[in-house]
C-alpha positions in Angstrom: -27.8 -7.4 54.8 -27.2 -11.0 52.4 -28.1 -10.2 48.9 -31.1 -12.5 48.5 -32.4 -11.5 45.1 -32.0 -10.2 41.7 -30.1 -7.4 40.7 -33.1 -4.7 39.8 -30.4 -3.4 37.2 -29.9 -6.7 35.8 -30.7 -6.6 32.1 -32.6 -10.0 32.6 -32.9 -12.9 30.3 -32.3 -13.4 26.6 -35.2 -14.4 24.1 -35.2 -15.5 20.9 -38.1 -16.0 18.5 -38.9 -19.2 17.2 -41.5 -21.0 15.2 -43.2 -22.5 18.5 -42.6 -18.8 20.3 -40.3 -16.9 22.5 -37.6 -18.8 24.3 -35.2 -18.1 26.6 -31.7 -18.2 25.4 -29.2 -20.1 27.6 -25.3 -20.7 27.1 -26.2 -24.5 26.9 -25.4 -27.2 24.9 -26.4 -30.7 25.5 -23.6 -32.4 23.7 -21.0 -29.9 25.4 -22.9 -31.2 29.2 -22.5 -34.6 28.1 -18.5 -34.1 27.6 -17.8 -32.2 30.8 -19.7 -35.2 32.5 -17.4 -37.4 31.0 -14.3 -35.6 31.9 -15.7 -35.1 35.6 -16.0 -39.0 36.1 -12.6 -39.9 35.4 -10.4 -39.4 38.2 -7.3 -40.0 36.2 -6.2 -39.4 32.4 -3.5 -41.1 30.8 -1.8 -39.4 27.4 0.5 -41.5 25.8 3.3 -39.2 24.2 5.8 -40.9 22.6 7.4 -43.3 25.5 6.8 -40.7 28.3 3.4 -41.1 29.9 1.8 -38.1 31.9 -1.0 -38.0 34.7 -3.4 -35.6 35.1 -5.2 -35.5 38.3 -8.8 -34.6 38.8 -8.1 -30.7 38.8 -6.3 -30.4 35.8 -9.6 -32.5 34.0 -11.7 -29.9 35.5 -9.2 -27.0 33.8 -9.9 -28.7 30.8 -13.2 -28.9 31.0 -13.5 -25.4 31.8 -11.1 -24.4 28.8 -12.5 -26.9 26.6 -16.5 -24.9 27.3 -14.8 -21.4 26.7 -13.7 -22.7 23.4 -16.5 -24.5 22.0 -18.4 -21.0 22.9 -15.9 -18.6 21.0 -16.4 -21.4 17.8 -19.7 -22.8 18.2 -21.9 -19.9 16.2 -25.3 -21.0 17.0 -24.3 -20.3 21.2 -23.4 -16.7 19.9 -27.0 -15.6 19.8 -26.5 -12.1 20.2 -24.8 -12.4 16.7 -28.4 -13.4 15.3 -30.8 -10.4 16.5 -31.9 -8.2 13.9 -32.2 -5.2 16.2 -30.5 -2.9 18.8 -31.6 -0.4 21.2 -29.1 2.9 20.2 -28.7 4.5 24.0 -26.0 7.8 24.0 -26.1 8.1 27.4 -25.9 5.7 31.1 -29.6 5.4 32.6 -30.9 3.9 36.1 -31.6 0.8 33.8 -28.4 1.1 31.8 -25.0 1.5 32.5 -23.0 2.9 29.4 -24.1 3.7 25.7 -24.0 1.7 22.5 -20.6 1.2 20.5 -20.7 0.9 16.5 -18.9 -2.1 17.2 -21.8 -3.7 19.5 -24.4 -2.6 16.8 -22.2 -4.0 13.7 -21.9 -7.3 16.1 -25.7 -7.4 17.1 -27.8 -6.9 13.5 -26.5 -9.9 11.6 -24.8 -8.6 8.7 -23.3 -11.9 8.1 -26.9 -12.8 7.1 -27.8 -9.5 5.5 -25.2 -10.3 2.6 -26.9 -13.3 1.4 -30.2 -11.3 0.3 -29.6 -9.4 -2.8 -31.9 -6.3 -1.3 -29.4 -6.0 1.5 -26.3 -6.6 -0.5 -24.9 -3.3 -1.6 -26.0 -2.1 2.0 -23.6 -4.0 3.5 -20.8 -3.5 1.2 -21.3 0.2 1.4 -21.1 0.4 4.7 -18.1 -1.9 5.2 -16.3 0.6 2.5 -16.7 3.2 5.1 -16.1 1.8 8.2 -13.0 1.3 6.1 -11.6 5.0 5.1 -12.6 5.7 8.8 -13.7 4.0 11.7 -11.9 0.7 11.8 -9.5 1.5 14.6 -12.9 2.7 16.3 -14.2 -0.7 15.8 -13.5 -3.0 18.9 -11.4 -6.5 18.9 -14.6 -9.1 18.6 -15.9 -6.2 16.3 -12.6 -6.4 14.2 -12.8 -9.7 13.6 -16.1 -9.7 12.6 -15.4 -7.4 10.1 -13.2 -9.6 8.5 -14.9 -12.5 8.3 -18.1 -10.8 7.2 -14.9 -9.6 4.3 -14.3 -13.4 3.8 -17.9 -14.4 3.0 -18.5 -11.5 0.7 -15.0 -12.2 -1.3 -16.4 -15.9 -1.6 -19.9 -15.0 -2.6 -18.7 -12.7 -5.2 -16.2 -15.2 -6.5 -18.8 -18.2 -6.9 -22.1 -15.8 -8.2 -19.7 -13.2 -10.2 -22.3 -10.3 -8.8 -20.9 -7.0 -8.0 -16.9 -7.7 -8.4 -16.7 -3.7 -8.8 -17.9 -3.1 -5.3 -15.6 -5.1 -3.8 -12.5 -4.1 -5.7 -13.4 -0.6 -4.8 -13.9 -2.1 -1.3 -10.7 -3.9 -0.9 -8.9 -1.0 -2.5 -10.2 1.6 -0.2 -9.7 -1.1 2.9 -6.1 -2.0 1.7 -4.9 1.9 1.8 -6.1 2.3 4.9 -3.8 -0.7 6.6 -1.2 0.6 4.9 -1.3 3.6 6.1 -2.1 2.5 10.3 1.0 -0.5 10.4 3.7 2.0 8.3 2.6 4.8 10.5 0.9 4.6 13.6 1.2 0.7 14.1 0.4 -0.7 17.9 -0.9 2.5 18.7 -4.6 2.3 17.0 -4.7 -1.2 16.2 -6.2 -3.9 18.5 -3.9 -6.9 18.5 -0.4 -8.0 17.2 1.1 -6.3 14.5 1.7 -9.2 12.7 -2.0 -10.2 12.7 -2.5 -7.3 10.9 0.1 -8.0 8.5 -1.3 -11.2 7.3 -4.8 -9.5 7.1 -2.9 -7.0 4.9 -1.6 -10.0 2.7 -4.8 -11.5 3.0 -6.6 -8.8 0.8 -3.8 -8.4 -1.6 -4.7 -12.2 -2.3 -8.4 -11.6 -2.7 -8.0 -8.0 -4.8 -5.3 -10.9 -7.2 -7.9 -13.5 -7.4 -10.9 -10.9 -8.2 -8.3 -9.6 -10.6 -8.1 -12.7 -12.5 -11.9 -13.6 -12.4 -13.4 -14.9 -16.0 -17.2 -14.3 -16.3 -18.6 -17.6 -17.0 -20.4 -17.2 -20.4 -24.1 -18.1 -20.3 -25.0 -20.6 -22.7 -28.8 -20.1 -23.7 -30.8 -20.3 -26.8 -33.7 -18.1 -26.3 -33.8 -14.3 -26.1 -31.4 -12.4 -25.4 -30.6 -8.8 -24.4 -29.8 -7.7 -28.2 -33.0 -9.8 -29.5 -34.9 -6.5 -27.3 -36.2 -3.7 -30.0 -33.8 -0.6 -29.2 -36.4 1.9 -27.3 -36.3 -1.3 -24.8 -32.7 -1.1 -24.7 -32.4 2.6 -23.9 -35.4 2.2 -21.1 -33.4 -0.1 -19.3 -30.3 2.3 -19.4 -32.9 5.2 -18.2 -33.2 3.0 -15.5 -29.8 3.1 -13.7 -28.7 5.3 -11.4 -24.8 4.7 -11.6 -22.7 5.3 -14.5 -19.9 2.9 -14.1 -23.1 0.6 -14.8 -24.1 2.2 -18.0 -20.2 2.4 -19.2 -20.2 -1.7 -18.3 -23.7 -2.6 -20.2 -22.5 -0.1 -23.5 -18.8 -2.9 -23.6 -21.3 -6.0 -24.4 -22.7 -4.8 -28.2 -22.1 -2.0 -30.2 -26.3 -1.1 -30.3 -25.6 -0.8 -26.2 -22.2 0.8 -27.0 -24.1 3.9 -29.2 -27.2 3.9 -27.0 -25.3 4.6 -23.9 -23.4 7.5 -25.2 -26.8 9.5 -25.6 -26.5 12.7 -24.1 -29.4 12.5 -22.8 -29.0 9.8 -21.0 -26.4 11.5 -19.1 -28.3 15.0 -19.0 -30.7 12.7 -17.0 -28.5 11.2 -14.7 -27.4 14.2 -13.7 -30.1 16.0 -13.3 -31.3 13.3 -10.7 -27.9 13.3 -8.6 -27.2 17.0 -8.5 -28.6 20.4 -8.1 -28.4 23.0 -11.0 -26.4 25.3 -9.0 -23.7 22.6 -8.8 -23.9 22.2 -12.9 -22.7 26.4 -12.6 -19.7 25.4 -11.1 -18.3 23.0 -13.1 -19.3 23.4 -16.4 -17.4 21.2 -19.0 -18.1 21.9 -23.2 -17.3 19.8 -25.3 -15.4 20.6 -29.0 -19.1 21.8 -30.6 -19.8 23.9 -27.7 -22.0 21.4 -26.3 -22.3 20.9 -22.3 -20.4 17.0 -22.3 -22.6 15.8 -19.5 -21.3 12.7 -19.3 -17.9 14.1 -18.4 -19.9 16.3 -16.0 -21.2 13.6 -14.0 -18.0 12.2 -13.2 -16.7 15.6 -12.4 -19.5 16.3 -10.3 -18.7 12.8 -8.3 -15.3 13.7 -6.9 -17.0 17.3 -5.2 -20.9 15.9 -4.2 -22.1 12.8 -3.3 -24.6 11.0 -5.5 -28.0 9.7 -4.4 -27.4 6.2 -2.8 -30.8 3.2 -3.7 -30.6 0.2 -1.6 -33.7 -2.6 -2.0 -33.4 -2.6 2.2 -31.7 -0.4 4.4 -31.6 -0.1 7.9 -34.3 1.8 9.8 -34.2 3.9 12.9 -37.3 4.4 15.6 -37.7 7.4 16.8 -40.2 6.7 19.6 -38.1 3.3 20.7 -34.1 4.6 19.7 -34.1 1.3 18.1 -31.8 0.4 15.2 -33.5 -2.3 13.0 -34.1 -4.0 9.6 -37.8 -2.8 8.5 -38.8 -6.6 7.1 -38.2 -8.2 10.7 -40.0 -5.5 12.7 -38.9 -4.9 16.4 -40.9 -4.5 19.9 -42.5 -0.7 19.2 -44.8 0.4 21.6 -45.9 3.5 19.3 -49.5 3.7 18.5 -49.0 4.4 15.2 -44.9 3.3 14.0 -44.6 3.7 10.9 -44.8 7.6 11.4 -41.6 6.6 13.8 -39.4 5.1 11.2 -36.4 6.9 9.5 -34.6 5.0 7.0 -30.8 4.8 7.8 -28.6 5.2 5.4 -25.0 3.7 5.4 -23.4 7.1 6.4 -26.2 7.8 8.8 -25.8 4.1 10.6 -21.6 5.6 11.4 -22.8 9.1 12.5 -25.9 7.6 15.0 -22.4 6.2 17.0 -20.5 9.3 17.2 -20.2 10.8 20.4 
């Protein structure tokens, strides 16, 4: 019997929001149309090369065409659509309606994170979960996946370098990333990674360049004659340390005066800090006194760091429905049919968005 209607398992059309409503996505562009129309009215095309002239007949226009719409898809972003969704259905397993289960490298494609890094809330997200997609699941990562990767890299190298925000994240980033590509072209080489092999080399070269120029970056100094951060009376001062959770931050805000310099070495401070990222029974096990006797518990926390992992505080994470098994960011929302969602959601963390792909 003549197939004479739509798949049932097709996964039907594309929408995208808009401000005048849903509409349907199509691989179309007017200007590209207008091209291939041209190309398919000329019968013959001349190329001057030199003093040789060549003539391509009709067919070979029609290659062109064809080669010339593949391209301006692969470079034209705003036909990538499914780059631009800010959420994904997360199915393990192959259904009646579909065939197959969800990659990391389809959800790291699908939520946008080329967007994500340009809101501050979402920043350290992203670079978190880059740096460990980078110790250990980059050669799980597919080809369009790979490249994503490193172009999402680019941006961030290029935001860092014109805002001066965060330059320890990435160095930590680039360093972890760096080892790792060392470690797959020396040993395992062809075998893991998608691609040439030299393609991988220049990406290698590529991030020695970046980790050279955020190497040699000079903080702009702020010119400003109003109050500044040593104008503040000192029990502001050592609220606003109180108020970080990372210590490499409190080391970096006690090198600016030396009022921040004493205020930061307050025991304390550190007997605090560690208190919120670890458990007593941890403290028991690597105990570290100091010359009076003294638990040094700012030693202690950076013992403490290489054996347990510290709490992680993002502004905006990812979240997870557990009535819809959808994977999205909580400010855009998704299609939930729950009565009640919000008793649905689970906030995912970095290390929990790499674990929901295992398999």
């Amino acid at each position: 019997m003549p197939f004479l209607g739509q798949d049932w398992r097709s996964p039907g059309w594309r929408w995208v929001k808009t401000e005048d409503g849903w509409k349907r996505c199509e691989l179309y562009s007017p200007a590209l149309e207008d091209e291939n129309n041209q190309l398919n009215d000329i019968s013959h095309t001349v190329i001057l090369t030199g003093d040789d002239e060549e003539i391509y007949s009709t067919e070979d226009c029609e290659f062109a065409a064809k080669k010339r719409k593949k391209n301006h898809f692969r470079n034209n972003t705003d036909s990538q659509c499914f780059y631009r969704e800010n959420w994904i259905y997360v199915h393990k397993e192959s259904t009646r309606e579909r065939h197959g289960y969800c990659t990391l490298g389809e959800a790291f494609n699908r939520l946008d994170f080329s967007s994500a890094i340009q809101d501050i809330r979402r920043f350290n997200y992203v670079v978190k979960l880059l740096q460990l997609i980078a110790k250990s699941q980059l050669t799980s990562l597919s080809g369009a996946a790979q490249k994503n990767y490193f172009n999402i890299l680019d941006k961030i190298v290029r935001k860092v370098m014109e805002d001066q925000h965060n330059p320890r994240l990435i160095k930590e980033l680039l360093q972890d990333l760096s080892s790792t590509l060392c470690i797959l072209i020396r040993g395992v080489g062809k075998s893991v990674l998608v691609g040439n092999i030299n393609i991988w080399i220049c990406r290698l070269e590529t991030i020695l360049l970046w980790q050279q120029q955020l190497k040699n970056l000079q903080m702009n100094k702020q010119v400003n004659n109003g109050l500044t951060l040593s104008d503040l009376p000192l029990h502001m001062l050592s609220n606003i340390l109180y108020r970080f959770s990372d210590g490499w931050d409190i080391i970096t805000l006690g090198q600016v005066t030396p009022t921040l310099y004493m205020l930061s070495e307050d025991r304390q401070l550190w007997k605090k800090l560690c208190q919120y990222h670890f458990a007593e029974k941890q403290f028991c096990r690597h105990l570290i006194l100091s010359e009076k006797g003294h638990i040094d518990w700012k030693l202690m926390y950076f013992a403490l760091q290489k054996y347990y992992p510290i709490k992680e505080q993002y502004g905006d994470t990812l979240h997870f429905c557990r009535h819809c098994s959808i994977l999205f960011w909580k400010d855009t929302g998704h299609p939930c049919t729950a009565s009640d969602p919000n008793t649905c959601l689970m906030p995912v963390s970095p290390q929990h968005f790499i674990d929901l792909f295992k398999f």
